[in-house]
PDB file of C-alpha atoms in Angstrom:
ATOM      1  CA  MET A   1      60.963 -34.757   2.012  1.00 80.00           C
ATOM      2  CA  LYS A   2      62.814 -36.151   5.032  1.00 91.00           C
ATOM      3  CA  PRO A   3      66.273 -37.640   4.612  1.00 95.00           C
ATOM      4  CA  LEU A   4      66.512 -41.442   4.537  1.00 97.00           C
ATOM      5  CA  VAL A   5      69.086 -43.605   6.297  1.00 98.00           C
ATOM      6  CA  ILE A   6      69.365 -47.137   4.902  1.00 97.00           C
ATOM      7  CA  TYR A   7      71.462 -49.729   6.663  1.00 97.00           C
ATOM      8  CA  HIS A   8      72.364 -53.389   6.997  1.00 94.00           C
ATOM      9  CA  THR A   9      73.701 -54.976  10.163  1.00 90.00           C
ATOM     10  CA  ARG A  10      74.652 -58.439  11.304  1.00 84.00           C
ATOM     11  CA  THR A  11      75.920 -57.561  14.776  1.00 81.00           C
ATOM     12  CA  GLN A  12      73.937 -54.414  15.702  1.00 85.00           C
ATOM     13  CA  ASN A  13      77.090 -52.248  15.536  1.00 86.00           C
ATOM     14  CA  THR A  14      75.891 -50.473  12.403  1.00 90.00           C
ATOM     15  CA  ALA A  15      72.320 -50.297  13.747  1.00 93.00           C
ATOM     16  CA  GLN A  16      73.535 -48.190  16.685  1.00 93.00           C
ATOM     17  CA  VAL A  17      75.327 -45.792  14.363  1.00 96.00           C
ATOM     18  CA  ALA A  18      72.393 -45.648  11.904  1.00 97.00           C
ATOM     19  CA  GLN A  19      69.989 -44.742  14.728  1.00 98.00           C
ATOM     20  CA  VAL A  20      72.204 -41.880  15.908  1.00 97.00           C
ATOM     21  CA  ILE A  21      72.626 -40.553  12.366  1.00 97.00           C
ATOM     22  CA  ALA A  22      68.892 -40.794  11.634  1.00 98.00           C
ATOM     23  CA  ASN A  23      68.036 -38.978  14.882  1.00 97.00           C
ATOM     24  CA  ALA A  24      70.515 -36.181  14.147  1.00 97.00           C
ATOM     25  CA  LEU A  25      69.043 -35.727  10.650  1.00 96.00           C
ATOM     26  CA  LYS A  26      65.423 -36.255  11.742  1.00 95.00           C
ATOM     27  CA  ALA A  27      65.461 -38.891   9.005  1.00 96.00           C
ATOM     28  CA  ASP A  28      63.490 -42.018   8.249  1.00 97.00           C
ATOM     29  CA  LEU A  29      65.455 -45.144   9.162  1.00 98.00           C
ATOM     30  CA  MET A  30      65.105 -48.349   7.170  1.00 97.00           C
ATOM     31  CA  LEU A  31      66.750 -51.748   6.874  1.00 97.00           C
ATOM     32  CA  VAL A  32      68.084 -52.251   3.351  1.00 97.00           C
ATOM     33  CA  GLU A  33      65.922 -55.319   2.722  1.00 96.00           C
ATOM     34  CA  ARG A  34      62.772 -53.237   3.283  1.00 96.00           C
ATOM     35  CA  VAL A  35      63.601 -50.414   0.855  1.00 96.00           C
ATOM     36  CA  THR A  36      61.213 -49.963  -2.074  1.00 95.00           C
ATOM     37  CA  GLU A  37      61.254 -47.614  -5.053  1.00 93.00           C
ATOM     38  CA  GLN A  38      58.536 -45.585  -3.348  1.00 95.00           C
ATOM     39  CA  ASN A  39      60.732 -45.107  -0.250  1.00 95.00           C
ATOM     40  CA  LEU A  40      63.501 -43.650  -2.434  1.00 95.00           C
ATOM     41  CA  ARG A  41      61.397 -41.290  -4.522  1.00 92.00           C
ATOM     42  CA  GLY A  42      61.840 -37.598  -3.759  1.00 90.00           C
ATOM     43  CA  ARG A  43      64.670 -38.009  -1.239  1.00 92.00           C
ATOM     44  CA  HIS A  44      67.433 -35.432  -1.481  1.00 87.00           C
ATOM     45  CA  LEU A  45      69.707 -36.820   1.236  1.00 93.00           C
ATOM     46  CA  ILE A  46      70.280 -40.568   1.617  1.00 95.00           C
ATOM     47  CA  GLY A  47      72.725 -42.355   3.891  1.00 95.00           C
ATOM     48  CA  LEU A  48      73.880 -45.894   3.160  1.00 94.00           C
ATOM     49  CA  GLY A  49      75.476 -47.893   5.953  1.00 93.00           C
ATOM     50  CA  SER A  50      76.714 -51.388   6.603  1.00 91.00           C
ATOM     51  CA  GLY A  51      79.278 -53.386   8.423  1.00 84.00           C
ATOM     52  CA  ILE A  52      82.338 -54.088   6.325  1.00 79.00           C
ATOM     53  CA  TYR A  53      82.553 -57.748   5.402  1.00 75.00           C
ATOM     54  CA  TRP A  54      85.840 -58.756   3.767  1.00 70.00           C
ATOM     55  CA  THR A  55      86.577 -55.163   2.607  1.00 70.00           C
ATOM     56  CA  ARG A  56      83.110 -54.433   1.215  1.00 74.00           C
ATOM     57  CA  LEU A  57      79.714 -53.281   2.321  1.00 81.00           C
ATOM     58  CA  ASP A  58      76.871 -55.780   2.224  1.00 85.00           C
ATOM     59  CA  SER A  59      75.880 -56.544  -1.388  1.00 88.00           C
ATOM     60  CA  ARG A  60      72.324 -55.275  -0.776  1.00 92.00           C
ATOM     61  CA  ILE A  61      73.719 -51.792  -0.144  1.00 90.00           C
ATOM     62  CA  TYR A  62      75.350 -51.823  -3.588  1.00 86.00           C
ATOM     63  CA  ALA A  63      72.130 -53.118  -5.167  1.00 90.00           C
ATOM     64  CA  THR A  64      70.160 -50.316  -3.512  1.00 91.00           C
ATOM     65  CA  ALA A  65      72.720 -47.768  -4.699  1.00 87.00           C
ATOM     66  CA  SER A  66      71.885 -48.666  -8.296  1.00 86.00           C
ATOM     67  CA  ARG A  67      68.251 -47.637  -7.681  1.00 89.00           C
ATOM     68  CA  LEU A  68      68.889 -44.283  -5.983  1.00 90.00           C
ATOM     69  CA  PRO A  69      67.459 -41.061  -7.426  1.00 87.00           C
ATOM     70  CA  ARG A  70      70.090 -39.350  -9.599  1.00 82.00           C
ATOM     71  CA  ASP A  71      69.443 -35.970  -7.981  1.00 82.00           C
ATOM     72  CA  ALA A  72      70.048 -37.278  -4.444  1.00 85.00           C
ATOM     73  CA  THR A  73      73.024 -36.428  -2.283  1.00 86.00           C
ATOM     74  CA  ILE A  74      74.519 -39.591  -0.810  1.00 89.00           C
ATOM     75  CA  PHE A  75      76.762 -40.338   2.144  1.00 93.00           C
ATOM     76  CA  THR A  76      78.033 -43.665   3.433  1.00 91.00           C
ATOM     77  CA  PHE A  77      78.927 -44.950   6.865  1.00 93.00           C
ATOM     78  CA  ALA A  78      80.332 -48.234   8.083  1.00 88.00           C
ATOM     79  CA  THR A  79      81.589 -50.188  11.050  1.00 86.00           C
ATOM     80  CA  SER A  80      84.273 -52.856  10.996  1.00 78.00           C
ATOM     81  CA  GLY A  81      86.465 -54.847  13.316  1.00 70.00           C
ATOM     82  CA  PHE A  82      89.605 -53.403  11.802  1.00 66.00           C
ATOM     83  CA  ARG A  83      90.725 -49.906  12.644  1.00 59.00           C
ATOM     84  CA  GLN A  84      93.433 -49.532   9.996  1.00 59.00           C
ATOM     85  CA  GLN A  85      92.622 -46.942   7.341  1.00 59.00           C
ATOM     86  CA  LEU A  86      94.015 -49.279   4.669  1.00 57.00           C
ATOM     87  CA  PHE A  87      91.094 -51.703   5.098  1.00 63.00           C
ATOM     88  CA  VAL A  88      88.573 -48.879   5.348  1.00 67.00           C
ATOM     89  CA  GLY A  89      89.989 -47.381   2.160  1.00 72.00           C
ATOM     90  CA  PHE A  90      89.055 -50.503   0.191  1.00 73.00           C
ATOM     91  CA  TYR A  91      85.345 -50.134   0.927  1.00 72.00           C
ATOM     92  CA  GLN A  92      85.399 -46.379   0.410  1.00 76.00           C
ATOM     93  CA  LEU A  93      87.076 -46.708  -2.976  1.00 80.00           C
ATOM     94  CA  ARG A  94      84.585 -49.385  -4.044  1.00 78.00           C
ATOM     95  CA  ILE A  95      81.521 -47.331  -3.080  1.00 77.00           C
ATOM     96  CA  LYS A  96      82.959 -44.170  -4.682  1.00 80.00           C
ATOM     97  CA  LYS A  97      83.470 -46.021  -7.970  1.00 83.00           C
ATOM     98  CA  ARG A  98      79.990 -47.518  -7.827  1.00 79.00           C
ATOM     99  CA  MET A  99      78.354 -44.145  -7.163  1.00 80.00           C
ATOM    100  CA  ALA A 100      80.351 -42.552  -9.974  1.00 83.00           C
ATOM    101  CA  ARG A 101      79.124 -45.297 -12.303  1.00 83.00           C
ATOM    102  CA  TYR A 102      75.539 -44.350 -11.396  1.00 78.00           C
ATOM    103  CA  ASP A 103      76.343 -40.605 -11.689  1.00 79.00           C
ATOM    104  CA  ILE A 104      75.366 -39.979  -8.066  1.00 79.00           C
ATOM    105  CA  GLN A 105      77.006 -37.293  -5.952  1.00 78.00           C
ATOM    106  CA  THR A 106      78.606 -38.628  -2.769  1.00 85.00           C
ATOM    107  CA  VAL A 107      79.416 -36.009  -0.150  1.00 87.00           C
ATOM    108  CA  GLY A 108      80.966 -38.021   2.653  1.00 89.00           C
ATOM    109  CA  HIS A 109      82.189 -41.327   4.000  1.00 89.00           C
ATOM    110  CA  TRP A 110      82.443 -42.191   7.687  1.00 90.00           C
ATOM    111  CA  HIS A 111      83.763 -45.240   9.522  1.00 85.00           C
ATOM    112  CA  CYS A 112      84.197 -46.379  13.079  1.00 85.00           C
ATOM    113  CA  PRO A 113      85.382 -49.596  14.668  1.00 76.00           C
ATOM    114  CA  GLY A 114      82.751 -52.112  15.663  1.00 73.00           C
ATOM    115  CA  CYS A 115      83.275 -55.203  17.762  1.00 59.00           C
ATOM    116  CA  ASP A 116      84.217 -57.996  15.355  1.00 61.00           C
ATOM    117  CA  LYS A 117      82.026 -61.023  16.036  1.00 57.00           C
ATOM    118  CA  HIS A 118      83.131 -63.200  13.127  1.00 53.00           C
ATOM    119  CA  PRO A 119      83.949 -66.703  14.452  1.00 54.00           C
ATOM    120  CA  LEU A 120      87.457 -66.632  12.983  1.00 53.00           C
ATOM    121  CA  THR A 121      88.443 -63.336  14.600  1.00 52.00           C
ATOM    122  CA  ARG A 122      86.147 -63.012  17.635  1.00 50.00           C
ATOM    123  CA  TRP A 123      88.780 -64.527  19.928  1.00 48.00           C
ATOM    124  CA  MET A 124      91.121 -61.649  19.040  1.00 53.00           C
ATOM    125  CA  GLY A 125      88.717 -59.148  20.623  1.00 49.00           C
ATOM    126  CA  LEU A 126      89.021 -56.728  17.718  1.00 56.00           C
ATOM    127  CA  SER A 127      87.436 -53.384  18.562  1.00 54.00           C
ATOM    128  CA  ARG A 128      85.754 -54.801  21.663  1.00 59.00           C
ATOM    129  CA  GLY A 129      83.291 -52.319  23.159  1.00 60.00           C
ATOM    130  CA  ARG A 130      82.923 -50.312  19.955  1.00 63.00           C
ATOM    131  CA  PRO A 131      81.108 -48.302  18.815  1.00 79.00           C
ATOM    132  CA  ASP A 132      81.325 -46.445  22.093  1.00 86.00           C
ATOM    133  CA  SER A 133      79.926 -43.073  23.183  1.00 91.00           C
ATOM    134  CA  ARG A 134      82.758 -41.169  21.467  1.00 93.00           C
ATOM    135  CA  ASP A 135      82.085 -43.031  18.226  1.00 90.00           C
ATOM    136  CA  LEU A 136      78.377 -42.244  18.454  1.00 94.00           C
ATOM    137  CA  ASP A 137      79.126 -38.557  19.134  1.00 96.00           C
ATOM    138  CA  ALA A 138      81.381 -38.565  16.057  1.00 94.00           C
ATOM    139  CA  ALA A 139      78.547 -40.166  14.032  1.00 96.00           C
ATOM    140  CA  ARG A 140      76.195 -37.402  15.175  1.00 97.00           C
ATOM    141  CA  SER A 141      78.712 -34.735  14.119  1.00 96.00           C
ATOM    142  CA  PHE A 142      79.188 -36.454  10.762  1.00 96.00           C
ATOM    143  CA  ALA A 143      75.405 -36.480  10.189  1.00 96.00           C
ATOM    144  CA  LEU A 144      75.166 -32.762  10.882  1.00 94.00           C
ATOM    145  CA  ARG A 145      77.988 -32.114   8.381  1.00 92.00           C
ATOM    146  CA  MET A 146      76.040 -34.134   5.802  1.00 92.00           C
ATOM    147  CA  LYS A 147      72.972 -32.003   6.499  1.00 88.00           C
ATOM    148  CA  ARG A 148      75.028 -28.870   5.814  1.00 85.00           C
ATOM    149  CA  ALA A 149      76.357 -30.470   2.614  1.00 79.00           C
ATOM    150  CA  LEU A 150      72.760 -31.022   1.477  1.00 74.00           C
ATOM    151  CA  VAL A 151      71.954 -27.355   1.984  1.00 71.00           C
ATOM    152  CA  ALA A 152      75.039 -26.448  -0.057  1.00 68.00           C
ATOM    153  CA  THR A 153      74.059 -28.766  -2.951  1.00 66.00           C
ATOM    154  CA  HIS A 154      70.263 -28.236  -2.851  1.00 63.00           C
ATOM    155  CA  PRO A 155      69.744 -24.591  -1.768  1.00 59.00           C
TER     156      PRO A 155
END
């Protein structure tokens, strides 16, 4: 069955990245609020993506993670206004722990800056113009690495 890319976006930053990843994988693309048990069944490669909101992915991504097939290979991707690895590390650690709790194999995590449009920080112009074409090329490369990881785990 085709891979599935599930995402949540508030600003369209993550939607751009999700589209590129889904195209590279020839995957189905779905907003997290539209995911059903039937959509998840039989998937061997699933990507979960969201903007990072106060050091975490959207709560619906975590809720969906609890329903994923145990034999699936999972990767995550995110966009955020902050570029510092310290902030990105918080979300990655949280999702790794959650996946481990559900006994799900996670093969990769990817992040890129996205223009921060939160009213409190918008005036700072954090990551203005991002994701850009280099970010989207990096997302495409990441997706192809995840495809190779699937072949390695599900020969």
